[in-house]
Amino acid sequence: MGKDKVSFQLKTPKGTKDWEGKDMVIRERIFSSITDVFKRHGAVTLDTPVFELREILAGKYGEDSKLIYDLADQGGEICSLRYDLTVPFARWLAMNPSVQNIKRYHIAKVYRRDQPAMTKGRMREFYQCDFDIAGTYDAMLPDAEILRILYEVFEGLGWDGKYTIKLNHRKILDGIFSVCGVPEEKIRTISSAVDKLDKSPWAEVRREMTEEKGLDGAVADKIGEYVVRKGKGELLAALKEDAILSGNESAKKGLEDMELLFEYLEAYGVLGQISFDLSLARGLDYYTGLIYEVITEGSAPQAAEAQKATKAAKKSSGKPQGEDDDRSADPNVGVGSVAAGGRYDNLVGMFSGKAQIPCVGISFGIERIFSITKARMEAQKTAASVRLNEIDVFVMAFGGKGFTGLLKERMSIAKTLWDAGIKAELAYKVKPKLPQQFKSAEIGGVPFAVILGEDEQAQGKCKIKELGLPEGHPEKDGIVVDLANLVPEVKKRLADKTGIDGVTGGNLVPEVKKRLADKTGIDGVTGGINGL
Amino acid sequence: MGKDKVSFQLKTPKGTKDWEGKDMVIRERIFSSITDVFKRHGAVTLDTPVFELREILAGKYGEDSKLIYDLADQGGEICSLRYDLTVPFARWLAMNPSVQNIKRYHIAKVYRRDQPAMTKGRMREFYQCDFDIAGTYDAMLPDAEILRILYEVFEGLGWDGKYTIKLNHRKILDGIFSVCGVPEEKIRTISSAVDKLDKSPWAEVRREMTEEKGLDGAVADKIGEYVVRKGKGELLAALKEDAILSGNESAKKGLEDMELLFEYLEAYGVLGQISFDLSLARGLDYYTGLIYEVITEGSAPQAAEAQKATKAAKKSSGKPQGEDDDRSADPNVGVGSVAAGGRYDNLVGMFSGKAQIPCVGISFGIERIFSITKARMEAQKTAASVRLNEIDVFVMAFGGKGFTGLLKERMSIAKTLWDAGIKAELAYKVKPKLPQQFKSAEIGGVPFAVILGEDEQAQGKCKIKELGLPEGHPEKDGIVVDLANLVPEVKKRLADKTGIDGVTGGNLVPEVKKRLADKTGIDGVTGGINGL
C-alpha cells in the first residue's frame, strides 16, 4: 500500500511493460497488417485522449467500474484513464452530431486496474485495436462487412483458416430465454451463465442457473436443449421451423437477421469460418443484435491452459472473470478468444440523450494475437531472422599502415545514399577496424556493404558487397563501381534482392509485400505478413 | 474543483482534444514522413508505459514537477503520467544494462498539467516525437547525425531550407560565464537568463541578471558581448583566437567539439541550415554538451504572436513559461521552436547509480509542425484535396423498373477487389439509387467506379469508370470489361493514374512517393510528402 521505500525501484509499474526489440518489430508488423485491412474497407482513424471525464465512464461497465484507473484530484476536473475504446467513440459521436456515419478504427492503449498475470498476457495497460461502423443502413450489411474484415485480418496474419468465427444474436437468445420461460428480469443474468459454456460443462452452468440464480430446473433444461446447438445454415433452418421459437417476436427478428447475414457471408466468402453457436452470449449488456467472437484452433492448448488458470483465478477472487470485459477480446478474457464484438444500437444515445446512431464493431486482442503470432514464428524458426532495424547498406572503410579512417569520405557516401532515400549507416568511429565494421553489419543483418579503400577512393571508386553470399557466387568478393554510379548500382542490387524494381529492401512495407504477392500469384489478402 | 454537477458534461478533459478528419490524416502523414527518416538512419522504436512510478519522475523536472499528473492512490504503487519521453528512455537504458548502444525513436503522448491555451496549441496531452542515440562513440559523430536527421525531417516535410538550426555548446557557455566572472553557483541561473534572449532584448535579460539574480553589472556586460554573437565557421575561428576564452578548459573542450562538428556537418551537407548562436542556452540542467533548437522562418509571424502570448501568460502565471519543458520543442514553449535537443551524458547514471551511457537526442514538437504544415497546405490550397479515407473503387449498380439492386453481385465484386488487395466499398443499401452512389463516391474523392447494370451483368461484364474525367476523354463514359478481367483492368488504371506499375493509388504510401521521386529525378529526401 505505497510504503515509503528509500531504496530506488527501477521497474515499470505493476501490470505494465516496455515493448522493445523483436517483440516491438513483430507487434508493429501486426498493427500494420491490420491497419491495411481497415483502410482497404475505407476506415478513417480517430484519436481520443487517454483520459476522460470520470462521469463519461460512470455507469458503463457495471461492477467492473472498480477496475477503472482514476487520476488524482489535483484541482479541476475529475478524470479517469479510458477503460476501452468503445465508450470514447460513442462519446465522440454524441459530441459530433454532424457525423451521421463513419467507419473508424482506433489502435490505442486502455487501462484496467485488474490483478495482472503477465505470463498469461493479462496486463493493466494493453492495446486494443477497434474497428466500428456507425450509421443507419440496411439490415446486416455493415455486420457482414465486419465479419469479412475479421476474415481478412486473420488471413492477412497468415492464420490460413485456422480460426472460427462464432456467431449468435441477442434477439434470438432473448427469444429462447423467453419461450423457455425465463422471467424477464432474469434474462441478463441467465445470459451471463450461458456465456460460460465455452469454459464450463452444461451441468455446472445449469447448477449456477438453478442454485445461484433461482431458475426453475425445468426451464433450465429447456434452455440446455437450445444452447448446446451449433452449426451453420442447417441450424438456422431448424430454428426457423421451430414454431414456438419463431413465434416469438424477438427470436423471429433475430432469425431474419441471421438469414440475411448467411446470404451475405456467402457472397463475401466467409461462410467457411463461421459457427452459429447458440451458447455464445458475450458479457456486456449493451449489445442489441449480432454478437461474435473469434477463437483459434492453433491456440487450443494455450486456451486449455488459460481455462484452468481462469477457473483457479475465479475461485480465488470469487468473481467471474469471464465477465470482466466489454465486447473486447482483451487479455483479461483469455480462453482462446482473439477478437470479439457485436452490434450496439443504443450506446450513443446514452451520451447524446436523444439521437441514436446504430453501431457495429469489432475489437482485436492484440496481446493475444501477438503471442500466437510470435509462437508460430518461433515454431517456424522465422523469429530469429526478424531484423531490429531496416538498414540496407553499411558504409565501411579499410586501409593499411597509416590508415586515416576515411571518415569524411564515408560520411559523404552516407549522405549520397540518404539523399537517395537509401537506409544506411556507418561506424561512429574515426578509424574503425574492418572486422568490427563487418561484425556490426552482420549483427544488424544488413544486406549490403559499401566499402571504401584508399586506392579505390583515389580512383573515384568503391566496392559494393552483398553480405552472406555463398562461396563461388560471382559477386562474392564484391564489385568495384564508380562513385558516380553508386546509387543506381546499389538500388539495382537491392531491387534484385527483393525482386522489385527500384524499391529498397530490408523489411518490406506491406504495400510492397502486396505487389510481391501479386507477382507471385499469391492471393493479395493472404500476402499480408506471410514473410514473418 | 470537481463540483458534483448533475448535468452531463459532454466534452473532453481540459487541455485535451479528439483528433479526427483531415487533421488526423495530415498528422499521420507527418508521423509517417518523420518515421521514414528515423528508419533510414537505423532507428528502432521502443514503447514504454504511459505512467511511471512517481519516484522515477521525481527530481527530474525541477520546479515544473508540479505540472506532473498523478494517478489516484487506489492502493498499491504510486504512479504518475509521463512528462516526457526522455526520462522513460533513460530509465529503460538503466534497467537494461545489456543495451550499451541504441538508436531509438519514440512517438507518443506526454502529459503536463499546465494552463492550456488551445488556440496557441498548448495542450495538457500532446505528442512528442523523439530520436536519441545512446552509446560511447568517437566525439561528435552521433551529434552530427542527429543534425543531419533534423535536416532530412524538415526537407522531407517540404520546408525546403526555410528553417534554421541554432547550435551552441554547454561547455562553451560555461566557459564564457566562467571567464566573465560568474560565480560557479550562479552559472545555471545566469544560463537560464541567457536562454531568454530569443524572446527578450538584452537590456531586459541584463536587468534579470543584475537586479533579480544579483550579478555584478560589469560581469553582465562582458557576457553581453559574447552572447549576442552568432555565425558559422568565422565565429568559431574568432572564439578560438580569443586567448582568454580558449584558455578556459571547459570552453576549449567545447570549441574542439564544435570544430569537429562543423567539419562533419559540411560532409553531411547540413552547414547551410546552421547558426552557431551563443545566446542559445536551453532550459534544462541535464545537458552536458552540444545543444540545438530549430526555428522556422515561415512561422515568424506566428512566432511573434506566440511570443506576445507567452509574455502575457508569464505575467499572469508569474512563472517563466519558457523554462517549462525539458529539451523538447513542445507546445508549451512556442516562439518558433519546432524541434530541440542536445547531449545529455549523465542522465542514465541518475537511474543506474553507476554505469553512464552517453546520449544525444532530438525532440520534434509535433503540434507546432502540424500547425505550420496545415497552414502551408491551406495557403497552397492543397488541404481541400486531402482525402479522409483511401478507397480506390466504389462498386455501384443501376437498373430500370424492377431493379433488384444487384446486392450480391456488388458484394461479389467487392470481395474480388478486396481479395486482390484493392481498397473498395459499396453502398450499405439493398437497392441504392445511382445518383446517390455517385454522390457517395464524389464526397469520398474515390477515383474509380465499377458499375454493374443488369444487362452487363447478364453478359458477365461490368463497367469501369474513372470519376471526374474531362469532357471528350476517351474513357469519359467508362469502358466495359469482362468480370474475369476486372482486377487487372482496375490495377492498370490505378497504376496509370499514379504512374507506378501495379501499385494502387489513393493516398500514396511514402515508399511509393519515394519511387515517384526517383523516377522524376527529384531528390529522394525532399520527395517525402511534397504532395501535401
CSV table of C-alpha atoms in Angstrom, one decimal, chain B residues 165-312:
chain,number,residue,atom,x,y,z
B,165,ILE,CA,19.2,25.0,-36.8
B,166,LYS,CA,20.6,27.1,-33.9
B,167,LEU,CA,23.6,25.5,-32.2
B,168,ASN,CA,25.5,26.1,-29.1
B,169,HIS,CA,27.6,24.1,-26.6
B,170,ARG,CA,27.1,24.0,-22.8
B,171,LYS,CA,30.9,23.7,-22.3
B,172,ILE,CA,31.5,26.9,-24.3
B,173,LEU,CA,28.7,28.7,-22.4
B,174,ASP,CA,30.0,27.6,-19.1
B,175,GLY,CA,33.5,28.8,-20.2
B,176,ILE,CA,32.1,32.2,-21.2
B,177,PHE,CA,30.3,32.6,-17.8
B,178,SER,CA,33.5,31.5,-16.1
B,179,VAL,CA,35.9,33.8,-17.9
B,180,CYS,CA,33.4,36.7,-17.5
B,181,GLY,CA,33.5,36.2,-13.8
B,182,VAL,CA,30.1,34.5,-13.0
B,183,PRO,CA,30.4,32.7,-9.6
B,184,GLU,CA,30.2,28.9,-10.0
B,185,GLU,CA,26.9,28.7,-8.1
B,186,LYS,CA,25.2,31.2,-10.4
B,187,ILE,CA,26.1,29.6,-13.7
B,188,ARG,CA,22.8,27.7,-14.2
B,189,THR,CA,20.6,30.6,-13.2
B,190,ILE,CA,22.5,33.0,-15.4
B,191,SER,CA,22.3,30.4,-18.2
B,192,SER,CA,18.5,30.5,-17.8
B,193,ALA,CA,18.5,34.2,-18.2
B,194,VAL,CA,20.6,34.0,-21.4
B,195,ASP,CA,18.1,31.5,-22.7
B,196,LYS,CA,15.5,34.2,-22.9
B,197,LEU,CA,17.4,36.3,-25.4
B,198,ASP,CA,15.3,34.9,-28.3
B,199,LYS,CA,12.3,36.5,-26.7
B,200,SER,CA,13.6,39.5,-24.8
B,201,PRO,CA,16.1,42.2,-25.6
B,202,TRP,CA,19.5,42.2,-24.0
B,203,ALA,CA,18.5,45.1,-21.7
B,204,GLU,CA,15.8,43.0,-20.1
B,205,VAL,CA,18.0,40.0,-19.7
B,206,ARG,CA,20.7,42.1,-18.2
B,207,ARG,CA,18.2,43.5,-15.8
B,208,GLU,CA,17.2,40.0,-14.7
B,209,MET,CA,20.9,39.0,-14.3
B,210,THR,CA,21.8,42.0,-12.2
B,211,GLU,CA,18.6,43.0,-10.4
B,212,GLU,CA,16.9,39.6,-9.9
B,213,LYS,CA,19.9,37.4,-9.8
B,214,GLY,CA,22.4,39.7,-8.2
B,215,LEU,CA,25.1,39.6,-10.8
B,216,ASP,CA,27.7,42.3,-11.0
B,217,GLY,CA,26.9,44.7,-13.8
B,218,ALA,CA,30.4,44.6,-15.3
B,219,VAL,CA,30.2,40.8,-15.4
B,220,ALA,CA,26.8,41.0,-17.1
B,221,ASP,CA,28.2,43.4,-19.7
B,222,LYS,CA,31.1,41.0,-20.5
B,223,ILE,CA,28.5,38.2,-21.0
B,224,GLY,CA,26.6,40.6,-23.2
B,225,GLU,CA,29.5,41.0,-25.6
B,226,TYR,CA,29.6,37.2,-26.1
B,227,VAL,CA,26.1,36.1,-26.2
B,228,VAL,CA,24.9,38.5,-28.9
B,229,ARG,CA,27.3,36.8,-31.3
B,230,LYS,CA,26.1,34.4,-33.9
B,231,GLY,CA,27.5,33.0,-37.2
B,232,LYS,CA,29.3,29.9,-38.6
B,233,GLY,CA,32.9,29.0,-39.0
B,234,GLU,CA,34.1,32.6,-38.7
B,235,LEU,CA,32.6,32.8,-35.2
B,236,LEU,CA,34.2,29.6,-34.2
B,237,ALA,CA,37.6,30.9,-35.5
B,238,ALA,CA,37.2,34.1,-33.6
B,239,LEU,CA,36.4,32.3,-30.4
B,240,LYS,CA,39.4,30.1,-30.8
B,241,GLU,CA,41.6,33.1,-31.3
B,242,ASP,CA,40.1,34.6,-28.1
B,243,ALA,CA,43.0,33.7,-25.8
B,244,ILE,CA,41.1,34.2,-22.6
B,245,LEU,CA,38.2,32.1,-23.6
B,246,SER,CA,40.3,29.3,-25.2
B,247,GLY,CA,42.4,29.3,-22.1
B,248,ASN,CA,39.4,28.1,-20.2
B,249,GLU,CA,39.4,24.3,-20.0
B,250,SER,CA,35.7,23.9,-20.4
B,251,ALA,CA,35.5,26.4,-23.4
B,252,LYS,CA,38.5,24.7,-25.0
B,253,LYS,CA,36.8,21.3,-24.9
B,254,GLY,CA,33.6,22.8,-26.3
B,255,LEU,CA,35.4,24.6,-29.1
B,256,GLU,CA,37.2,21.4,-30.1
B,257,ASP,CA,33.8,19.7,-30.3
B,258,MET,CA,32.4,22.5,-32.4
B,259,GLU,CA,35.3,22.4,-34.8
B,260,LEU,CA,34.9,18.7,-35.4
B,261,LEU,CA,31.1,19.2,-35.7
B,262,PHE,CA,31.5,21.8,-38.4
B,263,GLU,CA,33.7,19.5,-40.5
B,264,TYR,CA,31.1,16.7,-40.1
B,265,LEU,CA,28.2,18.9,-40.9
B,266,GLU,CA,29.9,20.0,-44.1
B,267,ALA,CA,30.4,16.4,-45.1
B,268,TYR,CA,26.7,15.8,-44.4
B,269,GLY,CA,25.6,18.9,-46.4
B,270,VAL,CA,23.8,20.5,-43.4
B,271,LEU,CA,26.0,23.5,-42.8
B,272,GLY,CA,23.7,25.8,-44.8
B,273,GLN,CA,21.0,25.5,-42.2
B,274,ILE,CA,23.2,26.1,-39.2
B,275,SER,CA,23.6,29.2,-37.0
B,276,PHE,CA,26.2,28.9,-34.2
B,277,ASP,CA,24.3,31.1,-31.7
B,278,LEU,CA,25.9,32.0,-28.3
B,279,SER,CA,22.6,33.1,-26.9
B,280,LEU,CA,21.1,29.6,-27.1
B,281,ALA,CA,21.2,28.1,-23.7
B,282,ARG,CA,18.2,25.7,-23.4
B,283,GLY,CA,16.2,25.3,-20.2
B,284,LEU,CA,17.1,22.0,-18.6
B,285,ASP,CA,20.1,21.3,-16.4
B,286,TYR,CA,20.9,17.8,-17.7
B,287,TYR,CA,22.6,18.9,-21.0
B,288,THR,CA,26.3,18.4,-21.0
B,289,GLY,CA,27.5,19.3,-24.4
B,290,LEU,CA,26.0,20.3,-27.8
B,291,ILE,CA,22.5,21.9,-27.7
B,292,TYR,CA,20.3,22.9,-30.5
B,293,GLU,CA,16.9,24.2,-31.4
B,294,VAL,CA,15.2,24.6,-34.8
B,295,ILE,CA,13.3,27.8,-35.7
B,296,THR,CA,11.4,28.3,-38.9
B,297,GLU,CA,11.3,31.5,-40.9
B,298,GLY,CA,8.0,30.5,-42.4
B,299,SER,CA,6.4,30.6,-38.9
B,300,ALA,CA,7.8,34.0,-38.0
B,301,PRO,CA,4.5,35.9,-37.8
B,302,GLN,CA,3.1,33.0,-35.7
B,303,ALA,CA,6.2,33.0,-33.6
B,304,ALA,CA,5.7,36.7,-32.9
B,305,GLU,CA,2.1,36.0,-32.0
B,306,ALA,CA,3.1,33.2,-29.7
B,307,GLN,CA,5.8,35.5,-28.2
B,308,LYS,CA,3.3,38.1,-27.2
B,309,ALA,CA,1.0,35.4,-25.8
B,310,THR,CA,3.8,33.7,-23.9
B,311,LYS,CA,4.8,37.0,-22.3
B,312,ALA,CA,1.2,37.7,-21.3
